[in-house]
Tab-separated table of C-alpha atoms and ligand atoms in Angstrom:
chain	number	residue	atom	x	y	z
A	1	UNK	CA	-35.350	-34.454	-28.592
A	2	UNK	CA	-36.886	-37.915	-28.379
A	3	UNK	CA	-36.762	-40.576	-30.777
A	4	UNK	CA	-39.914	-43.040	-31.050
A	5	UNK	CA	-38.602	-46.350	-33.307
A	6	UNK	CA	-41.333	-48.545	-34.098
A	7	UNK	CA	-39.838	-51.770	-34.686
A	8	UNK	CA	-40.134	-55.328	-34.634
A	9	UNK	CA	-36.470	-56.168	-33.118
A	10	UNK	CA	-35.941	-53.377	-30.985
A	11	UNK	CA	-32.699	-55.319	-29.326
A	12	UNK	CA	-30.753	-55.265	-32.996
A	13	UNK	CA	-30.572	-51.168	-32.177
A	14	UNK	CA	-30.051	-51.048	-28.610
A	15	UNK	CA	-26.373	-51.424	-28.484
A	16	UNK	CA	-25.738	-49.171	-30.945
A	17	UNK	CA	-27.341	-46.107	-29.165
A	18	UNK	CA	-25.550	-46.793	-26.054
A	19	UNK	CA	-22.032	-46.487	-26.995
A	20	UNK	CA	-20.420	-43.261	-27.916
A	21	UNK	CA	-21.344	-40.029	-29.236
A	22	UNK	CA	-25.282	-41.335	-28.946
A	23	UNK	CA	-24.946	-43.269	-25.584
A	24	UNK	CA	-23.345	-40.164	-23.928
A	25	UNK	CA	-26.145	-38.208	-25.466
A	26	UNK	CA	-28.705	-40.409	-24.128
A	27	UNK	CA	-26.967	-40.320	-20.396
A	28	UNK	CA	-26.717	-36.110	-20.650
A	29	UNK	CA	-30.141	-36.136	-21.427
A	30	UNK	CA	-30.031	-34.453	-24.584
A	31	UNK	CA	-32.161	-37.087	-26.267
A	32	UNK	CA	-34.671	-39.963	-25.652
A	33	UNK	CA	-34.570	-43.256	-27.822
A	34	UNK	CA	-37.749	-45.143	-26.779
A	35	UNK	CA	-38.711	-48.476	-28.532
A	36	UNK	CA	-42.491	-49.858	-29.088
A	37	UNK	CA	-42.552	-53.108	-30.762
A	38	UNK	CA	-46.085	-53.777	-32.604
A	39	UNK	CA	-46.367	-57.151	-31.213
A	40	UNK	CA	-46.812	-55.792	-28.096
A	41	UNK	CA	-49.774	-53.784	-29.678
A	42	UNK	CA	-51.873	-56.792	-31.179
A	43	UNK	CA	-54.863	-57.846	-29.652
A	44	UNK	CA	-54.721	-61.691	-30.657
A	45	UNK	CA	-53.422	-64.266	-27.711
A	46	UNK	CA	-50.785	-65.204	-30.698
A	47	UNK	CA	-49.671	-61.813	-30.855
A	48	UNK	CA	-49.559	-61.861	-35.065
A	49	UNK	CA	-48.562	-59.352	-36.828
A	50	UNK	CA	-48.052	-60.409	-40.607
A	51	UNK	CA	-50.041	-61.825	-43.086
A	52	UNK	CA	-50.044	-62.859	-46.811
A	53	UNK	CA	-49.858	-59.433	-49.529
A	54	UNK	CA	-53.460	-58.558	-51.263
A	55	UNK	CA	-53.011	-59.420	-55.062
A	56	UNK	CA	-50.406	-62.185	-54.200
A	57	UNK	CA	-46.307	-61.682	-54.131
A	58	UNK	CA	-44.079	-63.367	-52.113
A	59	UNK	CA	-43.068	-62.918	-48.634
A	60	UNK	CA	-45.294	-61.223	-46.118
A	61	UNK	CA	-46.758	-57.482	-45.063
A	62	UNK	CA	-47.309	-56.315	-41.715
A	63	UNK	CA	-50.656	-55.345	-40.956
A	64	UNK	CA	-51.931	-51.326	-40.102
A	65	UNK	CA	-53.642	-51.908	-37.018
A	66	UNK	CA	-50.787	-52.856	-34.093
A	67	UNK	CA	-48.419	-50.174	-35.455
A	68	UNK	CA	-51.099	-47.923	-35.865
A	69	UNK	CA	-51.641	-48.369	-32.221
A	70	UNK	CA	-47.557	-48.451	-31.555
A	71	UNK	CA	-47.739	-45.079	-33.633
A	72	UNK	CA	-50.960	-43.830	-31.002
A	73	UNK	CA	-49.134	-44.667	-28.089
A	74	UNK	CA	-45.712	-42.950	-29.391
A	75	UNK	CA	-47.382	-39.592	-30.365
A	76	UNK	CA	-50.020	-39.252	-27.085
A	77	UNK	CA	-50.216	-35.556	-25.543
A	78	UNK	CA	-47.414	-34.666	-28.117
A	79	UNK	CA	-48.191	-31.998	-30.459
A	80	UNK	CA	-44.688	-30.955	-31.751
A	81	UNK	CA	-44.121	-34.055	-33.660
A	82	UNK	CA	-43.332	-35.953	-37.060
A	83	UNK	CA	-43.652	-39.329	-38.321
A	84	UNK	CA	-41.396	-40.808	-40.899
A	85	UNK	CA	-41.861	-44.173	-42.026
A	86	UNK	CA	-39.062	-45.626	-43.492
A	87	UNK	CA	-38.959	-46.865	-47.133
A	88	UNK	CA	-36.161	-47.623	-50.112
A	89	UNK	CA	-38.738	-45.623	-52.299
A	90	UNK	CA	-39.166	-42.431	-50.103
A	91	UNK	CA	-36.906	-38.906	-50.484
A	92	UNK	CA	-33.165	-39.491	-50.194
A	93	UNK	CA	-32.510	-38.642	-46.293
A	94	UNK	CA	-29.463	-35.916	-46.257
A	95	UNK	CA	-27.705	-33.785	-43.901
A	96	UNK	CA	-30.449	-30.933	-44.649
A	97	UNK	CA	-33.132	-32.830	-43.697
A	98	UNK	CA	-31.196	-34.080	-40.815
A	99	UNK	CA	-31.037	-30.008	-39.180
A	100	UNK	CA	-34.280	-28.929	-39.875
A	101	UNK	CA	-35.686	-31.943	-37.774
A	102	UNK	CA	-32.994	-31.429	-34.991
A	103	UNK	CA	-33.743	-27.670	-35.076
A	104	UNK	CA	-38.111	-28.397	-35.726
A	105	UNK	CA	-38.853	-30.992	-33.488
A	106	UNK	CA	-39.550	-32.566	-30.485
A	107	UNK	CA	-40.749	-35.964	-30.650
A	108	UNK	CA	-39.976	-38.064	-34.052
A	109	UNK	CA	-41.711	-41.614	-34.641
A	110	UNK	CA	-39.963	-43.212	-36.935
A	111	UNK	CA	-41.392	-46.282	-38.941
A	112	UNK	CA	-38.993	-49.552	-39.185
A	113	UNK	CA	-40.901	-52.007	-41.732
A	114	UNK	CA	-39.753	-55.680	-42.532
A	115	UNK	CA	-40.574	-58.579	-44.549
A	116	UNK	CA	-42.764	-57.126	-47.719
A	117	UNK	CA	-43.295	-54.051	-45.859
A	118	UNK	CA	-46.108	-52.004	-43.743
A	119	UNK	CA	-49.280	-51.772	-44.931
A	120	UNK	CA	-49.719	-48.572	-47.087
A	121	UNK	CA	-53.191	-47.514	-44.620
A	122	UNK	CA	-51.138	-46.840	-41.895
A	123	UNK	CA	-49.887	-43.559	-44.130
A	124	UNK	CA	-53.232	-42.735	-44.715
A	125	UNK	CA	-54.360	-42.360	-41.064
A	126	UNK	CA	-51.676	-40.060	-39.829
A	127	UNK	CA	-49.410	-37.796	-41.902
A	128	UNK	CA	-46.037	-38.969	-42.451
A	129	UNK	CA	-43.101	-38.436	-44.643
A	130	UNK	CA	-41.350	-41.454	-46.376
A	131	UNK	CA	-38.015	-41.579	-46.664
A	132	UNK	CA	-35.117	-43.708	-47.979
A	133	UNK	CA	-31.587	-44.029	-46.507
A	134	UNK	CA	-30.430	-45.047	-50.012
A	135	UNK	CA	-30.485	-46.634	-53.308
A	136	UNK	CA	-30.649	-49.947	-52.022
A	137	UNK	CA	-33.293	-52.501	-50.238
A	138	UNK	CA	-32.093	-53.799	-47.104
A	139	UNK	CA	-33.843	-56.223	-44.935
A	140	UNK	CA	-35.439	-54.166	-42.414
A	141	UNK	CA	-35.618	-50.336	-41.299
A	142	UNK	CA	-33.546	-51.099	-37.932
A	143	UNK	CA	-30.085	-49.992	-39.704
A	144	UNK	CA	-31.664	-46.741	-41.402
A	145	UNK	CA	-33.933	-46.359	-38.297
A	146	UNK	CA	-30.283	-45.440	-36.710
A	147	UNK	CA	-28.924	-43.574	-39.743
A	148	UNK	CA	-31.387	-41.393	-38.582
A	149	UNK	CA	-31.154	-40.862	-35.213
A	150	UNK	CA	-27.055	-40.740	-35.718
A	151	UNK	CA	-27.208	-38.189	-37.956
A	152	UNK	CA	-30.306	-36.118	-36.329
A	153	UNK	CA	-28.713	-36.502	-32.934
A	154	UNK	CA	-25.322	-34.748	-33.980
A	155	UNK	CA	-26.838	-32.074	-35.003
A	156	UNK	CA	-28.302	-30.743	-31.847
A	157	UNK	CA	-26.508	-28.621	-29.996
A	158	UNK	CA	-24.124	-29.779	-27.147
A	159	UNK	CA	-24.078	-33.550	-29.223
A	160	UNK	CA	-20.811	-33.147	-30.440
A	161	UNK	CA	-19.042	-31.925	-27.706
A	162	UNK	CA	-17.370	-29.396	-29.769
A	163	UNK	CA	-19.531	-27.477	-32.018
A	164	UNK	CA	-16.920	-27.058	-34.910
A	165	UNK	CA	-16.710	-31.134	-34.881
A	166	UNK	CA	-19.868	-30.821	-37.254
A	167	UNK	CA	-18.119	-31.807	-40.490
A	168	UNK	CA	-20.364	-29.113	-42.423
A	169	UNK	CA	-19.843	-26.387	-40.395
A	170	UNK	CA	-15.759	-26.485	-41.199
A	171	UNK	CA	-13.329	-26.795	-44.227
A	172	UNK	CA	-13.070	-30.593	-43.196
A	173	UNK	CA	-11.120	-33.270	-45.134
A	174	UNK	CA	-12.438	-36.964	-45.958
A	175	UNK	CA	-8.462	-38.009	-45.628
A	176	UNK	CA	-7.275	-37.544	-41.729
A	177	UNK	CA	-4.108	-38.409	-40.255
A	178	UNK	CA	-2.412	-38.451	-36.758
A	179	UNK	CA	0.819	-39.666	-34.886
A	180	UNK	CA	3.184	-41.496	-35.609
A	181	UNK	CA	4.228	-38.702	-38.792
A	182	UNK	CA	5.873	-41.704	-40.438
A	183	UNK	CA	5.688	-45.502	-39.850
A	184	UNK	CA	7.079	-47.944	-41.894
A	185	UNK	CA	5.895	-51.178	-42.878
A	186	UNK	CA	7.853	-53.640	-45.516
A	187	UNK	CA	10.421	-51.173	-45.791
A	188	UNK	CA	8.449	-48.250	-47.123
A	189	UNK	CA	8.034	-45.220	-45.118
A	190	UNK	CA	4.365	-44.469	-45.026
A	191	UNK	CA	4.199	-40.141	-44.212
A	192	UNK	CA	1.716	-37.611	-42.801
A	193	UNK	CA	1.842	-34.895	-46.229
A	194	UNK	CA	4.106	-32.180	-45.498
A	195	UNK	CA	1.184	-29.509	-45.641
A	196	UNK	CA	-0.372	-30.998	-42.499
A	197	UNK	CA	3.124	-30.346	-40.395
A	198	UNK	CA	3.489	-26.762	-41.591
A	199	UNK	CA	1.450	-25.228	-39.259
A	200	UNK	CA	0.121	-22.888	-42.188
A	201	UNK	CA	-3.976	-22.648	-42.014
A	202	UNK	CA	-3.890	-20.767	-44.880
A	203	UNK	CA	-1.915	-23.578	-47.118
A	204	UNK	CA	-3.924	-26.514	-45.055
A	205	UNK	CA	-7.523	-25.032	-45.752
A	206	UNK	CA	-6.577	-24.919	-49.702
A	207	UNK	CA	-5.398	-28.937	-49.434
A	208	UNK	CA	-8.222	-30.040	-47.789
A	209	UNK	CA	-10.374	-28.121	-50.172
A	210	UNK	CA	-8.553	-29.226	-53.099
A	211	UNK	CA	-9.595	-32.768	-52.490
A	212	UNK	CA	-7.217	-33.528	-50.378
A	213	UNK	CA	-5.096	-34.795	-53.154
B	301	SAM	N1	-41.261	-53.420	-50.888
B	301	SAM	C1	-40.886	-52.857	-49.649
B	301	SAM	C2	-40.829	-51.352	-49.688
B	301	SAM	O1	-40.647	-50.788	-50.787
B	301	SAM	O2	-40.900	-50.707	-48.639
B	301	SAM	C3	-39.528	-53.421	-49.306
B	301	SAM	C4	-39.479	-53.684	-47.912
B	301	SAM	S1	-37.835	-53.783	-47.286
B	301	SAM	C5	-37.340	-55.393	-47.746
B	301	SAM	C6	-38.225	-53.927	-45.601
B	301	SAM	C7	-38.173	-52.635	-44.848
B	301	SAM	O3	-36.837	-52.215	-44.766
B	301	SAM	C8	-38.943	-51.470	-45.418
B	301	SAM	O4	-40.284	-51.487	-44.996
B	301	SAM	C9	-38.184	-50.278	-44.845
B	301	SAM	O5	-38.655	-49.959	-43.545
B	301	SAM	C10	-36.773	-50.806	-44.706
B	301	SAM	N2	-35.845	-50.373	-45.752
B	301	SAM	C11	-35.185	-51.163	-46.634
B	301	SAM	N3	-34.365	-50.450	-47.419
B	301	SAM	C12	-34.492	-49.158	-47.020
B	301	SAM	C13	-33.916	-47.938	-47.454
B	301	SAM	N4	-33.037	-47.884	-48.457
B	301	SAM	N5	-34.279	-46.808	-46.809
B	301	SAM	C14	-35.187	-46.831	-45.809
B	301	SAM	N6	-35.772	-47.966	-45.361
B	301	SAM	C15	-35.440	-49.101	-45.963
């Protein structure tokens, strides 16, 4: 699968997807995380990109046409594709969402605004889906641009490793624990629960499904 970020500081999200889980994914081939930064797309010798909102506000919108063009370049001789442009008022992103684009498609653009935003024409020349990382505003679309590919990424097959590490997939517990089975620290013994060491599946499937408590 190949991931297409359109954003304005491409280097705030390229250490991320080379460590780990992603970076090995990205080495094994099993997906693509290309960059295309719309100030590389104006056509002005100042390479601009923002300018003041219509109808007054404060701060500043990016204009359509360079990540239009980004958004051109990105989807070229592709035809199984999707564009999502990123926005706190778009559909709550979830795991669902997350497997039906690992399992749908090939290429995914995905839109990172700043400032005041994109302007709202680039949504009206292609088709794209907006959607929200969470109930909150943050500064830019870098951080959910990443949510996304994170949580797309692990989803496709060979990701993980281990097929059964997929949380969902399992009777998996928020609460994990691993050697030492006790340490202690002020003089209070701090213990692994006794369930864990029984070595009954039966007994340790009901804990973690009982919250864990
Ligand atoms: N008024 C703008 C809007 O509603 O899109 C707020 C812009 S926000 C300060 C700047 C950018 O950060 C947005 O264009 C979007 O790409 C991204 N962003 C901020 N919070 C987000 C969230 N919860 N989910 C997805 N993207 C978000």
């Amino acid at each position: 699968m190949n991931f297409h970020i359109i954003s304005l500081f491409p280097n705030s999200m390229s250490s991320y997807i080379k460590e780990s889980i992603i970076g090995r994914a990205i080495k094994d081939k099993k997906i693509r995380v290309k960059f295309y930064n719309p100030r590389d797309f104006t056509r002005d010798k100042w390479r601009r990109i923002d300018q003041k909102p219509y109808g007054g506000g404060p701060g500043m919108v990016i204009q359509a046409e360079p990540v239009i063009r980004a958004i051109s370049k990105a989807i070229a001789r592709k035809n199984k594709y999707k564009i999502v442009f990123l926005s706190p008022g778009g559909k709550q992103f979830d795991t669902k969402t997350a497997r039906q684009i690992a399992q749908s498609i090939k290429d995914l653009v995905i839109i990172a605004g700043r400032y005041e935003g994109i302007d709202e024409r680039v949504n009206k020349v292609f088709k794209t889906e907006k959607i929200s990382v969470g109930p909150y505003v943050l500064t830019g679309g870098e951080l959910p641009a990443l949510i996304l590919v994170d949580s797309i990424s692990r989803q496709i097959e060979g990701v993980l490793g281990n097929d059964l590490s997929l949380e969902e997939r399992r009777i998996s517990s928020n609460k994990v624990y691993t050697r030492p089975e006790i340490f202690k620290i002020k003089d209070k013994n701090y213990r692994v629960p006794k369930v864990l060491l029984s070595g009954d599946h039966k007994k340790i499937n009901m804990w973690k499904n009982a919250g864990n408590k």
